[in-house]
Amino acid sequence: MADNEVVCSRCEAQNKIDEAIDGSDRLQSSGAEVFSRDLSVVQNNEFVAKSMAYAKDYFQYFLRAMKQPFKVSQDMAEPKVQMFGMVTVGIFSFLFPLLLFFMLSFFKPSFTDMVLIPFLTFAAIAAAVVGVLMLVGRWMKAGVSYKEVFGAYGTLYVLPVALLVVSFFAVLIKNYYLFGLMVMLIVLASSVVNAGVLFSIRSQMKEEPAIDMIHAILGSYLVTAVLFSILGNTLLSDSFGQVFGLFNYLF
């Protein structure tokens, strides 16, 4: 092998070393290296294209759910509604503690305690509440699956997510009146999610439910309150202790 040749690490072909314009040595690419590099570019482009398509589909779903949340939640059998509903719950579970983290930034709170632990806790509570709603649906004699209920549940959280985004803007411009209004609307919008999901389940049934809707709704809220009490007090006491400290400081 000549002094100006090297062996390609992929195909073991000998390649000459060209002298680049700036005087440095440059290895001529062999066919295997060119193919590998082109394949990597194609794969990256495919990933970007799929990600863009996914984001576009989610944005369209989000806008549709903003306009008609209950109607879209009734499409719980659609795979995209199920998938995007789960994504929406994840976004809400992350944005809510992140908002509190920014509000308490002057206290220098721990990101793990204020964001990550509450995010996992809220996600776990949401997953448990969906399970409760599915069981209530089965009690109503509705043949709904866990994914279908999760799709409806997450779809009805689109409005709270949008209100959370506005809350971030309110904090950014230091308009705490707007922020307070958004928090009240978030609580109000979140409080009707269970009832909305159960009525969406009811819309899938051709026959009358086995139990009265009022009993079903009250039962779901009772179990949800118990879940929040158990998991919230166990996992969020340290994280949101700083929030109570803020209120004590302000009032």
Short mmCIF file of C-alpha atoms in Angstrom, two decimals:
data_model
loop_
_atom_site.label_atom_id
_atom_site.label_comp_id
_atom_site.label_asym_id
_atom_site.label_seq_id
_atom_site.Cartn_x
_atom_site.Cartn_y
_atom_site.Cartn_z
CA MET A 1 0.00 0.00 0.00
CA ALA A 2 1.35 3.41 -0.96
CA ASP A 3 2.20 6.07 1.61
CA ASN A 4 -0.69 8.24 0.48
CA GLU A 5 -3.28 5.49 0.82
CA VAL A 6 -5.30 4.30 3.82
CA VAL A 7 -7.82 1.50 4.33
CA CYS A 8 -11.50 2.34 4.73
CA SER A 9 -12.74 1.15 8.12
CA ARG A 10 -16.09 0.05 6.61
CA CYS A 11 -15.26 -1.71 3.33
CA GLU A 12 -11.46 -2.11 3.64
CA ALA A 13 -11.00 -0.37 0.31
CA GLN A 14 -7.79 1.56 -0.20
CA ASN A 15 -8.34 5.29 -0.58
CA LYS A 16 -5.95 8.00 -1.52
CA ILE A 17 -5.43 10.98 0.72
CA ASP A 18 -6.04 14.16 -1.19
CA GLU A 19 -4.47 17.39 -0.20
CA ALA A 20 -7.21 19.83 0.67
CA ILE A 21 -7.19 23.43 -0.44
CA ASP A 22 -5.99 24.58 2.97
CA GLY A 23 -3.06 22.18 2.78
CA SER A 24 -4.47 19.57 5.24
CA ASP A 25 -4.88 15.93 4.33
CA ARG A 26 -8.37 14.76 3.38
CA LEU A 27 -9.44 11.16 2.92
CA GLN A 28 -11.33 10.41 -0.27
CA SER A 29 -14.58 8.73 0.71
CA SER A 30 -15.07 5.16 -0.40
CA GLY A 31 -18.40 3.87 -1.69
CA ALA A 32 -19.28 2.31 1.68
CA GLU A 33 -18.62 5.55 3.56
CA VAL A 34 -20.63 7.59 1.07
CA PHE A 35 -23.55 5.14 1.33
CA SER A 36 -23.40 5.15 5.13
CA ARG A 37 -23.32 8.93 5.27
CA ASP A 38 -26.19 9.30 2.79
CA LEU A 39 -28.24 6.70 4.66
CA SER A 40 -27.72 8.61 7.91
CA VAL A 41 -28.91 11.83 6.24
CA VAL A 42 -31.99 10.08 4.85
CA GLN A 43 -32.82 8.57 8.24
CA ASN A 44 -32.44 11.95 9.95
CA ASN A 45 -34.64 13.55 7.30
CA GLU A 46 -37.28 10.84 7.77
CA PHE A 47 -37.23 11.39 11.53
CA VAL A 48 -37.63 15.15 11.07
CA ALA A 49 -40.41 14.63 8.54
CA LYS A 50 -42.29 12.23 10.83
CA SER A 51 -41.83 14.58 13.78
CA MET A 52 -43.15 17.53 11.77
CA ALA A 53 -46.13 15.48 10.57
CA TYR A 54 -46.85 14.37 14.15
CA ALA A 55 -46.64 17.95 15.42
CA LYS A 56 -48.94 19.15 12.63
CA ASP A 57 -51.51 16.45 13.41
CA TYR A 58 -51.38 17.28 17.11
CA PHE A 59 -51.80 21.01 16.44
CA GLN A 60 -54.87 20.32 14.29
CA TYR A 61 -56.26 18.02 16.99
CA PHE A 62 -55.57 20.70 19.63
CA LEU A 63 -57.42 23.39 17.68
CA ARG A 64 -60.32 21.06 17.01
CA ALA A 65 -60.52 20.11 20.69
CA MET A 66 -60.37 23.78 21.70
CA LYS A 67 -63.42 24.54 19.55
CA GLN A 68 -65.44 21.42 20.40
CA PRO A 69 -63.85 19.57 23.34
CA PHE A 70 -66.85 17.41 24.17
CA LYS A 71 -67.50 16.44 20.55
CA VAL A 72 -63.86 15.47 19.99
CA SER A 73 -63.84 13.49 23.25
CA GLN A 74 -66.70 11.44 21.85
CA ASP A 75 -64.31 10.23 19.13
CA MET A 76 -62.47 8.26 21.80
CA ALA A 77 -62.29 5.18 19.60
CA GLU A 78 -59.94 6.96 17.15
CA PRO A 79 -56.28 5.96 17.72
CA LYS A 80 -55.07 9.55 17.21
CA VAL A 81 -57.50 10.89 19.80
CA GLN A 82 -56.25 8.26 22.25
CA MET A 83 -52.59 9.03 21.56
CA PHE A 84 -52.96 12.82 21.56
CA GLY A 85 -55.11 12.66 24.69
CA MET A 86 -52.26 10.94 26.54
CA VAL A 87 -49.81 13.54 25.22
CA THR A 88 -52.08 16.36 26.43
CA VAL A 89 -52.24 14.90 29.94
CA GLY A 90 -48.44 14.68 29.95
CA ILE A 91 -48.14 18.31 28.82
CA PHE A 92 -50.51 19.51 31.53
CA SER A 93 -48.75 17.43 34.20
CA PHE A 94 -45.44 19.05 33.23
CA LEU A 95 -46.53 22.64 32.59
CA PHE A 96 -48.44 23.13 35.84
CA PRO A 97 -45.50 22.47 38.20
CA LEU A 98 -43.17 24.26 35.77
CA LEU A 99 -45.34 27.37 36.11
CA LEU A 100 -45.05 27.21 39.90
CA PHE A 101 -41.31 26.68 39.57
CA PHE A 102 -40.93 29.94 37.63
CA MET A 103 -43.16 31.80 40.05
CA LEU A 104 -41.01 30.67 42.98
CA SER A 105 -37.70 31.24 41.21
CA PHE A 106 -36.62 33.85 43.77
CA PHE A 107 -36.84 31.10 46.43
CA LYS A 108 -34.38 29.05 44.30
CA PRO A 109 -36.48 25.87 44.49
CA SER A 110 -35.16 22.48 43.46
CA PHE A 111 -36.17 21.56 39.89
CA THR A 112 -36.51 17.94 40.93
CA ASP A 113 -38.75 18.69 43.90
CA MET A 114 -40.84 21.37 42.19
CA VAL A 115 -41.17 19.99 38.66
CA LEU A 116 -40.07 16.39 38.13
CA ILE A 117 -41.68 14.82 41.21
CA PRO A 118 -45.00 16.70 40.77
CA PHE A 119 -44.95 15.85 37.04
CA LEU A 120 -44.65 12.14 37.77
CA THR A 121 -47.21 12.43 40.58
CA PHE A 122 -49.79 14.23 38.45
CA ALA A 123 -49.25 11.76 35.61
CA ALA A 124 -49.72 8.83 38.02
CA ILE A 125 -52.88 10.39 39.49
CA ALA A 126 -54.27 11.01 35.98
CA ALA A 127 -53.57 7.39 35.00
CA ALA A 128 -55.33 6.20 38.18
CA VAL A 129 -58.32 8.51 37.61
CA VAL A 130 -58.67 7.20 34.05
CA GLY A 131 -58.73 3.69 35.49
CA VAL A 132 -61.49 4.75 37.90
CA LEU A 133 -63.49 6.32 35.06
CA MET A 134 -63.12 3.15 33.01
CA LEU A 135 -64.42 1.06 35.92
CA VAL A 136 -67.35 3.45 36.37
CA GLY A 137 -68.01 3.11 32.64
CA ARG A 138 -68.02 -0.65 32.99
CA TRP A 139 -70.38 -0.22 35.94
CA MET A 140 -72.63 1.70 33.56
CA LYS A 141 -72.40 -1.36 31.27
CA ALA A 142 -70.42 0.52 28.62
CA GLY A 143 -67.82 -1.51 26.74
CA VAL A 144 -65.03 1.06 26.81
CA SER A 145 -61.30 0.38 26.95
CA TYR A 146 -58.64 2.14 29.03
CA LYS A 147 -57.17 3.83 25.94
CA GLU A 148 -60.56 5.12 24.86
CA VAL A 149 -61.25 6.64 28.26
CA PHE A 150 -57.73 8.13 28.34
CA GLY A 151 -58.34 9.70 24.93
CA ALA A 152 -61.54 11.37 26.13
CA TYR A 153 -59.94 12.41 29.43
CA GLY A 154 -56.90 13.97 27.74
CA THR A 155 -59.02 15.71 25.11
CA LEU A 156 -60.99 17.50 27.82
CA TYR A 157 -57.66 18.73 29.24
CA VAL A 158 -56.86 20.66 26.06
CA LEU A 159 -58.60 23.78 27.42
CA PRO A 160 -56.70 23.70 30.77
CA VAL A 161 -53.45 23.35 28.81
CA ALA A 162 -54.31 26.41 26.71
CA LEU A 163 -55.12 28.35 29.89
CA LEU A 164 -51.77 27.27 31.35
CA VAL A 165 -49.98 28.75 28.34
CA VAL A 166 -51.81 32.04 28.90
CA SER A 167 -50.79 31.84 32.58
CA PHE A 168 -47.13 31.66 31.54
CA PHE A 169 -47.65 34.81 29.47
CA ALA A 170 -49.34 36.53 32.44
CA VAL A 171 -46.38 35.72 34.70
CA LEU A 172 -43.97 36.89 32.00
CA ILE A 173 -45.62 40.33 31.77
CA LYS A 174 -46.19 40.33 35.56
CA ASN A 175 -49.95 40.66 35.23
CA TYR A 176 -50.99 38.75 38.34
CA TYR A 177 -54.67 39.67 37.96
CA LEU A 178 -54.71 37.85 34.64
CA PHE A 179 -52.75 35.03 36.23
CA GLY A 180 -55.29 34.71 39.05
CA LEU A 181 -58.13 34.63 36.55
CA MET A 182 -56.38 31.92 34.53
CA VAL A 183 -55.81 29.80 37.65
CA MET A 184 -59.50 29.99 38.53
CA LEU A 185 -60.47 29.03 34.98
CA ILE A 186 -57.98 26.13 35.03
CA VAL A 187 -59.49 24.81 38.26
CA LEU A 188 -62.99 25.22 36.85
CA ALA A 189 -62.17 23.56 33.52
CA SER A 190 -60.36 20.69 35.25
CA SER A 191 -63.21 20.13 37.68
CA VAL A 192 -65.66 19.21 34.91
CA VAL A 193 -63.36 16.73 33.15
CA ASN A 194 -64.62 13.64 35.01
CA ALA A 195 -68.24 14.49 34.27
CA GLY A 196 -67.40 15.22 30.64
CA VAL A 197 -65.67 11.86 30.23
CA LEU A 198 -68.62 9.98 31.73
CA PHE A 199 -71.05 11.76 29.41
CA SER A 200 -68.74 10.91 26.49
CA ILE A 201 -68.88 7.28 27.59
CA ARG A 202 -72.67 7.58 27.85
CA SER A 203 -72.79 8.79 24.23
CA GLN A 204 -71.18 5.51 23.11
CA MET A 205 -74.00 3.45 24.63
CA LYS A 206 -77.10 2.44 22.71
CA GLU A 207 -78.98 1.43 25.85
CA GLU A 208 -79.63 3.23 29.12
CA PRO A 209 -76.72 3.00 31.62
CA ALA A 210 -77.06 0.54 34.48
CA ILE A 211 -76.63 3.36 37.03
CA ASP A 212 -77.83 6.93 37.16
CA MET A 213 -75.37 9.45 35.71
CA ILE A 214 -75.44 11.56 38.88
CA HIS A 215 -74.36 8.56 40.94
CA ALA A 216 -71.64 7.75 38.43
CA ILE A 217 -70.30 11.31 38.48
CA LEU A 218 -70.36 11.63 42.26
CA GLY A 219 -68.65 8.25 42.65
CA SER A 220 -65.86 9.22 40.24
CA TYR A 221 -65.25 12.52 42.07
CA LEU A 222 -65.21 10.79 45.44
CA VAL A 223 -62.55 8.29 44.35
CA THR A 224 -60.57 11.06 42.62
CA ALA A 225 -60.54 13.08 45.85
CA VAL A 226 -59.26 10.05 47.75
CA LEU A 227 -56.49 9.51 45.18
CA PHE A 228 -55.40 13.14 45.40
CA SER A 229 -55.46 12.98 49.17
CA ILE A 230 -53.32 9.84 49.36
CA LEU A 231 -50.84 10.44 46.53
CA GLY A 232 -50.78 14.22 46.91
CA ASN A 233 -50.02 14.23 50.63
CA THR A 234 -47.46 11.47 50.22
CA LEU A 235 -45.53 12.75 47.20
CA LEU A 236 -46.21 16.49 46.99
CA SER A 237 -45.92 17.67 50.59
CA ASP A 238 -42.23 18.58 50.27
CA SER A 239 -42.57 19.98 46.76
CA PHE A 240 -45.51 22.28 47.38
CA GLY A 241 -44.48 23.21 50.89
CA GLN A 242 -42.64 26.04 49.16
CA VAL A 243 -45.92 27.18 47.57
CA PHE A 244 -47.56 27.47 50.98
CA GLY A 245 -44.48 29.36 52.12
CA LEU A 246 -45.07 31.85 49.29
CA PHE A 247 -48.67 32.44 50.36
CA ASN A 248 -47.58 32.94 53.95
CA TYR A 249 -44.98 35.42 52.74
CA LEU A 250 -47.52 37.37 50.64
CA PHE A 251 -50.47 37.31 53.03
#
